[in-house]
Tab-separated table of C-alpha atoms in Angstrom:
chain	number	residue	atom	x	y	z
A	96	PRO	CA	-3.087	7.670	26.378
A	97	ALA	CA	-4.548	10.700	28.284
A	98	VAL	CA	-1.412	11.106	30.314
A	99	PHE	CA	1.008	11.034	27.206
A	100	VAL	CA	-1.037	13.610	25.375
A	101	ALA	CA	-0.731	15.795	28.712
A	102	PHE	CA	2.957	14.845	28.440
A	103	SER	CA	3.235	15.880	24.621
A	104	PHE	CA	1.849	19.335	25.187
A	105	THR	CA	4.957	19.967	27.437
A	106	SER	CA	7.138	18.773	24.482
A	107	VAL	CA	5.566	21.194	22.035
A	108	VAL	CA	5.992	23.966	24.811
A	109	ASP	CA	9.740	22.672	25.336
A	110	LEU	CA	10.304	22.834	21.701
A	111	ILE	CA	9.205	26.373	21.173
A	112	ILE	CA	11.644	27.393	24.029
A	113	SER	CA	14.259	25.788	22.335
A	114	LEU	CA	13.415	27.540	18.881
A	115	GLU	CA	12.945	31.160	20.243
A	116	GLU	CA	16.029	30.676	22.236
A	117	ASP	CA	18.043	29.837	18.845
A	118	GLY	CA	16.123	32.739	17.101
A	119	TYR	CA	14.010	30.854	14.936
A	120	ILE	CA	10.730	32.245	16.167
A	121	SER	CA	10.362	35.067	18.197
A	122	GLY	CA	7.150	36.492	21.137
A	123	PHE	CA	6.004	33.082	22.439
A	124	VAL	CA	8.059	32.541	25.467
A	125	GLU	CA	10.577	35.099	25.962
A	126	LEU	CA	9.122	36.520	28.793
A	127	TYR	CA	8.255	33.397	30.655
A	128	VAL	CA	11.992	32.055	30.382
A	129	ARG	CA	13.459	35.458	31.245
A	130	GLU	CA	11.398	35.741	34.363
A	131	GLY	CA	10.247	32.069	35.126
A	132	GLU	CA	13.130	29.387	34.068
A	133	PRO	CA	16.414	31.371	33.120
A	134	TYR	CA	18.088	28.286	33.591
A	135	LEU	CA	16.610	26.985	30.252
A	136	ARG	CA	18.849	29.493	28.215
A	137	THR	CA	21.945	27.661	29.100
A	138	ALA	CA	23.556	25.275	26.610
A	139	HIS	CA	22.242	22.184	28.362
A	140	GLY	CA	18.578	23.784	28.928
A	141	ILE	CA	18.324	24.896	25.217
A	142	MET	CA	19.598	21.159	24.280
A	143	ILE	CA	17.180	19.275	26.589
A	144	CYS	CA	13.926	21.501	25.299
A	145	TYR	CA	15.062	20.231	21.670
A	146	TRP	CA	15.418	16.644	22.892
A	147	ASP	CA	11.993	16.705	25.256
A	148	GLY	CA	10.256	18.369	21.883
A	149	ILE	CA	11.519	15.924	19.271
A	150	VAL	CA	12.419	12.726	20.545
A	151	HIS	CA	10.045	12.866	23.503
A	152	TYR	CA	7.627	14.219	21.440
A	153	GLY	CA	7.880	11.284	18.446
A	154	LEU	CA	8.051	8.607	21.475
A	155	TYR	CA	4.633	9.874	23.117
A	156	LEU	CA	3.171	9.828	19.623
A	157	ALA	CA	4.096	6.312	18.974
A	158	MET	CA	3.041	4.858	22.348
A	159	ILE	CA	-0.269	6.719	21.744
A	160	ALA	CA	-0.637	5.033	18.455
A	161	ALA	CA	0.429	1.628	19.922
A	162	ILE	CA	-2.241	2.292	22.777
A	163	GLY	CA	-4.775	2.887	20.220
A	164	GLN	CA	-4.147	-0.209	18.119
A	165	ARG	CA	-3.779	-2.239	21.483
A	166	LYS	CA	-0.228	-3.146	20.757
A	167	SER	CA	2.511	-3.207	23.397
A	168	TYR	CA	4.540	-0.242	23.844
A	169	ARG	CA	6.765	-1.634	26.485
A	170	ASN	CA	9.895	-1.405	24.554
A	171	LEU	CA	8.871	2.581	23.742
A	172	GLY	CA	8.229	3.233	27.138
A	173	LEU	CA	11.004	1.400	28.789
A	174	PHE	CA	13.550	3.714	26.352
A	175	TRP	CA	11.592	6.837	27.197
A	176	LEU	CA	11.634	6.151	31.069
A	177	GLY	CA	15.637	5.654	30.991
A	178	SER	CA	15.648	9.161	28.884
A	179	MET	CA	13.330	10.980	31.425
A	180	MET	CA	14.849	9.369	34.421
A	181	MET	CA	18.384	11.257	33.127
A	182	SER	CA	17.014	14.094	32.047
A	183	ILE	CA	15.235	14.934	35.236
A	184	ALA	CA	18.064	13.562	37.435
A	185	VAL	CA	20.738	16.074	35.669
A	186	PHE	CA	18.326	18.961	35.521
A	187	LEU	CA	17.345	18.791	39.272
A	188	LEU	CA	20.841	18.198	40.445
A	189	GLY	CA	22.208	21.002	38.109
A	190	ASN	CA	19.404	23.246	39.407
A	191	LEU	CA	20.277	22.354	42.932
A	192	GLU	CA	23.907	23.789	42.281
A	193	ILE	CA	22.673	26.656	41.010
A	194	GLN	CA	20.177	27.312	44.332
A	195	LEU	CA	23.162	27.079	46.546
A	196	ARG	CA	25.735	28.637	44.295
A	197	PRO	CA	23.591	31.118	42.349
A	198	GLN	CA	25.582	32.189	39.191
A	199	PRO	CA	24.982	36.216	38.485
A	200	CYS	CA	22.936	35.185	34.740
A	201	LEU	CA	21.248	32.746	36.303
A	202	PRO	CA	18.545	33.564	39.158
A	203	ALA	CA	18.571	31.081	41.740
A	204	GLN	CA	14.852	31.323	43.085
A	205	PRO	CA	12.755	29.328	40.698
A	206	ALA	CA	15.608	26.894	39.799
A	207	LEU	CA	13.983	23.902	41.942
A	208	ARG	CA	10.840	23.665	39.867
A	209	PRO	CA	9.359	20.330	39.641
A	210	HIS	CA	9.891	18.851	36.295
A	211	PRO	CA	6.478	18.801	34.577
A	212	ARG	CA	6.582	15.063	33.964
A	213	LEU	CA	7.845	14.128	37.251
A	214	GLY	CA	5.760	11.658	38.565
A	215	TRP	CA	3.632	8.509	38.484
A	216	GLY	CA	3.646	8.281	34.726
A	217	GLU	CA	7.101	6.895	34.622
A	218	ALA	CA	6.104	3.834	36.059
A	219	LEU	CA	3.627	3.432	33.212
A	220	PRO	CA	5.835	1.094	30.814
A	221	ALA	CA	6.055	-1.240	33.892
A	222	ALA	CA	2.682	-1.955	34.028
A	223	GLN	CA	2.672	-4.179	30.974
A	224	ALA	CA	3.791	-7.687	31.172
A	225	ARG	CA	6.898	-8.790	29.479
A	226	ALA	CA	7.282	-11.396	27.315
A	227	VAL	CA	10.305	-13.308	29.026
A	228	PRO	CA	12.524	-14.242	26.162
A	229	GLN	CA	13.365	-17.912	25.423
A	230	PRO	CA	16.452	-19.358	26.167
A	231	ARG	CA	18.852	-19.752	23.449
A	232	GLY	CA	19.697	-23.408	24.568
A	233	GLU	CA	22.867	-24.513	23.062
A	234	GLU	CA	23.996	-21.212	22.468
A	235	GLN	CA	23.736	-20.210	26.085
A	236	ARG	CA	25.851	-23.039	26.988
A	237	LYS	CA	29.046	-22.161	24.640
A	238	PRO	CA	32.032	-20.160	26.347
A	239	LEU	CA	32.431	-16.792	25.449
A	240	TYR	CA	35.170	-17.075	22.951
A	241	GLN	CA	32.761	-19.123	20.868
A	242	ARG	CA	30.079	-16.312	20.810
A	243	PRO	CA	31.507	-13.610	18.562
A	244	GLN	CA	28.706	-11.190	18.862
A	245	ASP	CA	28.950	-11.467	22.843
A	246	MET	CA	32.504	-11.080	22.684
A	247	GLY	CA	32.333	-7.759	20.756
A	248	LEU	CA	30.004	-6.513	23.118
A	249	VAL	CA	31.966	-7.273	25.874
A	250	LEU	CA	34.855	-5.639	24.552
A	251	LEU	CA	33.009	-2.464	23.415
A	252	LEU	CA	31.342	-2.449	26.991
A	253	LEU	CA	34.862	-2.440	28.157
A	254	LEU	CA	36.108	0.486	26.310
A	255	THR	CA	33.012	2.719	27.197
A	256	ALA	CA	33.776	1.975	30.788
A	257	ALA	CA	37.144	2.852	30.638
A	258	PHE	CA	35.908	6.162	28.801
A	259	THR	CA	33.404	6.882	31.150
A	260	PHE	CA	35.487	6.395	34.228
A	261	PHE	CA	38.083	8.669	32.320
A	262	ARG	CA	35.262	11.266	31.823
A	263	GLY	CA	34.227	11.343	35.364
A	264	MET	CA	37.824	11.614	36.770
A	265	VAL	CA	38.165	14.748	34.286
A	266	VAL	CA	35.226	16.778	35.834
A	267	LEU	CA	36.688	15.893	39.270
A	268	ASP	CA	39.749	17.913	38.289
A	269	CYS	CA	42.352	15.000	37.921
A	270	PRO	CA	45.651	16.619	37.761
A	271	ALA	CA	46.859	14.078	35.493
A	272	HIS	CA	48.124	15.796	32.075
A	273	SER	CA	45.789	13.881	30.138
A	274	CYS	CA	43.028	14.754	31.511
A	275	PHE	CA	43.850	18.566	31.140
A	276	GLU	CA	44.535	17.822	27.538
A	277	TYR	CA	41.270	16.098	27.207
A	278	ILE	CA	38.685	18.842	28.650
A	279	TYR	CA	40.743	21.754	26.924
A	280	GLN	CA	40.982	20.264	23.403
A	281	TYR	CA	38.437	17.555	23.040
A	282	GLU	CA	35.737	18.485	25.335
A	283	PRO	CA	35.543	21.874	26.266
A	284	TYR	CA	31.932	21.893	27.244
A	285	LEU	CA	32.845	19.891	30.566
A	286	ARG	CA	34.459	23.464	32.000
A	287	ASP	CA	30.759	25.131	31.323
A	288	PRO	CA	30.298	27.310	34.534
A	289	VAL	CA	26.872	25.621	35.281
A	290	ALA	CA	26.923	21.984	37.085
A	291	TYR	CA	24.864	20.070	34.307
A	292	PRO	CA	28.100	18.592	32.449
A	293	LYS	CA	29.757	17.866	35.984
A	294	VAL	CA	26.667	16.063	37.117
A	295	GLN	CA	26.043	14.043	33.917
A	296	MET	CA	29.562	12.923	34.004
A	297	LEU	CA	29.515	11.815	37.501
A	298	ILE	CA	25.943	10.165	37.149
A	299	TYR	CA	27.861	8.200	34.246
A	300	MET	CA	30.854	7.206	36.358
A	301	PHE	CA	28.363	6.221	39.267
A	302	TYR	CA	25.512	4.620	38.256
A	303	VAL	CA	26.108	3.789	34.113
A	304	LEU	CA	29.454	2.405	34.822
A	305	PRO	CA	28.060	-0.243	37.418
A	306	PHE	CA	25.631	-1.246	34.931
A	307	PHE	CA	28.307	-1.441	32.285
A	308	CYS	CA	29.570	-4.067	34.532
A	309	LEU	CA	26.473	-5.963	35.163
A	310	CYS	CA	26.034	-6.162	31.420
A	311	ILE	CA	29.654	-7.897	31.091
A	312	TYR	CA	28.526	-10.065	33.417
A	313	GLY	CA	25.251	-10.822	31.897
A	314	LEU	CA	27.178	-11.635	28.707
A	315	VAL	CA	29.723	-13.960	30.125
A	316	LEU	CA	27.059	-15.729	31.865
A	317	PRO	CA	24.032	-15.535	29.470
A	318	GLY	CA	20.424	-15.860	30.688
A	319	CYS	CA	19.846	-13.118	32.914
A	320	SER	CA	16.200	-12.093	32.532
A	321	TRP	CA	16.686	-8.696	33.695
A	322	LEU	CA	19.025	-7.595	31.194
A	323	PRO	CA	17.012	-6.587	28.098
A	324	ASP	CA	14.886	-4.474	29.884
A	325	TRP	CA	17.388	-2.650	31.582
A	326	SER	CA	19.392	-2.201	28.502
A	327	LEU	CA	16.575	-0.131	27.023
A	328	VAL	CA	16.005	1.767	29.987
A	329	SER	CA	19.989	2.234	29.986
A	330	ALA	CA	20.003	2.895	26.149
A	331	GLY	CA	17.462	5.611	26.646
A	332	ALA	CA	19.456	7.385	29.571
A	333	VAL	CA	22.701	7.412	27.299
A	334	ALA	CA	20.865	8.394	24.201
A	335	GLN	CA	19.665	11.755	26.191
């Protein structure tokens, strides 16, 4: 619990940063953000501080309570792990782009600051033993068309995978008219001059998209013991 208590302190700091940048409070961290981490003033930086200060903070409190009551926090921990992995990957790669190609308003020198929660704490959810789900017997032996819930999930994953691939092509400057129309009319944030949205879409395309395909495989041929845990990790990553 001491680890999560320390992490919750950094979440409160991030929440103060986001509230000050949006003008709700003042005089707390203005000097620090201006001189130390100016990239937190970007749209992505402010929203990632809100996410850390609200969602991650809530997860820390829930996991601390579960530890105090000697209950399992594995599912919460896996969701948090996915969220933190996505947060760190996008933030560090986006800052690396700032370092290599500095923007006029974003000094590059401090852009590679290590994430305060990057370390061994992310392995904590894996330390708890997982209860292996019991096989569903006859239900698992049915073909896919006789499992309407699984079929619905497969169709949803196929649509999500196609949309994920499309957004990846959009940030790769695909010359197709549909890509041009989408980025200007429906999701202009992908044109943000900093690299965070592009990095986010490319991680979706090259890492989350293959996982969607693995999920489809796990639904077509049920019984994959890895699917529940990795689904929680993926849910945390995509939610973040």
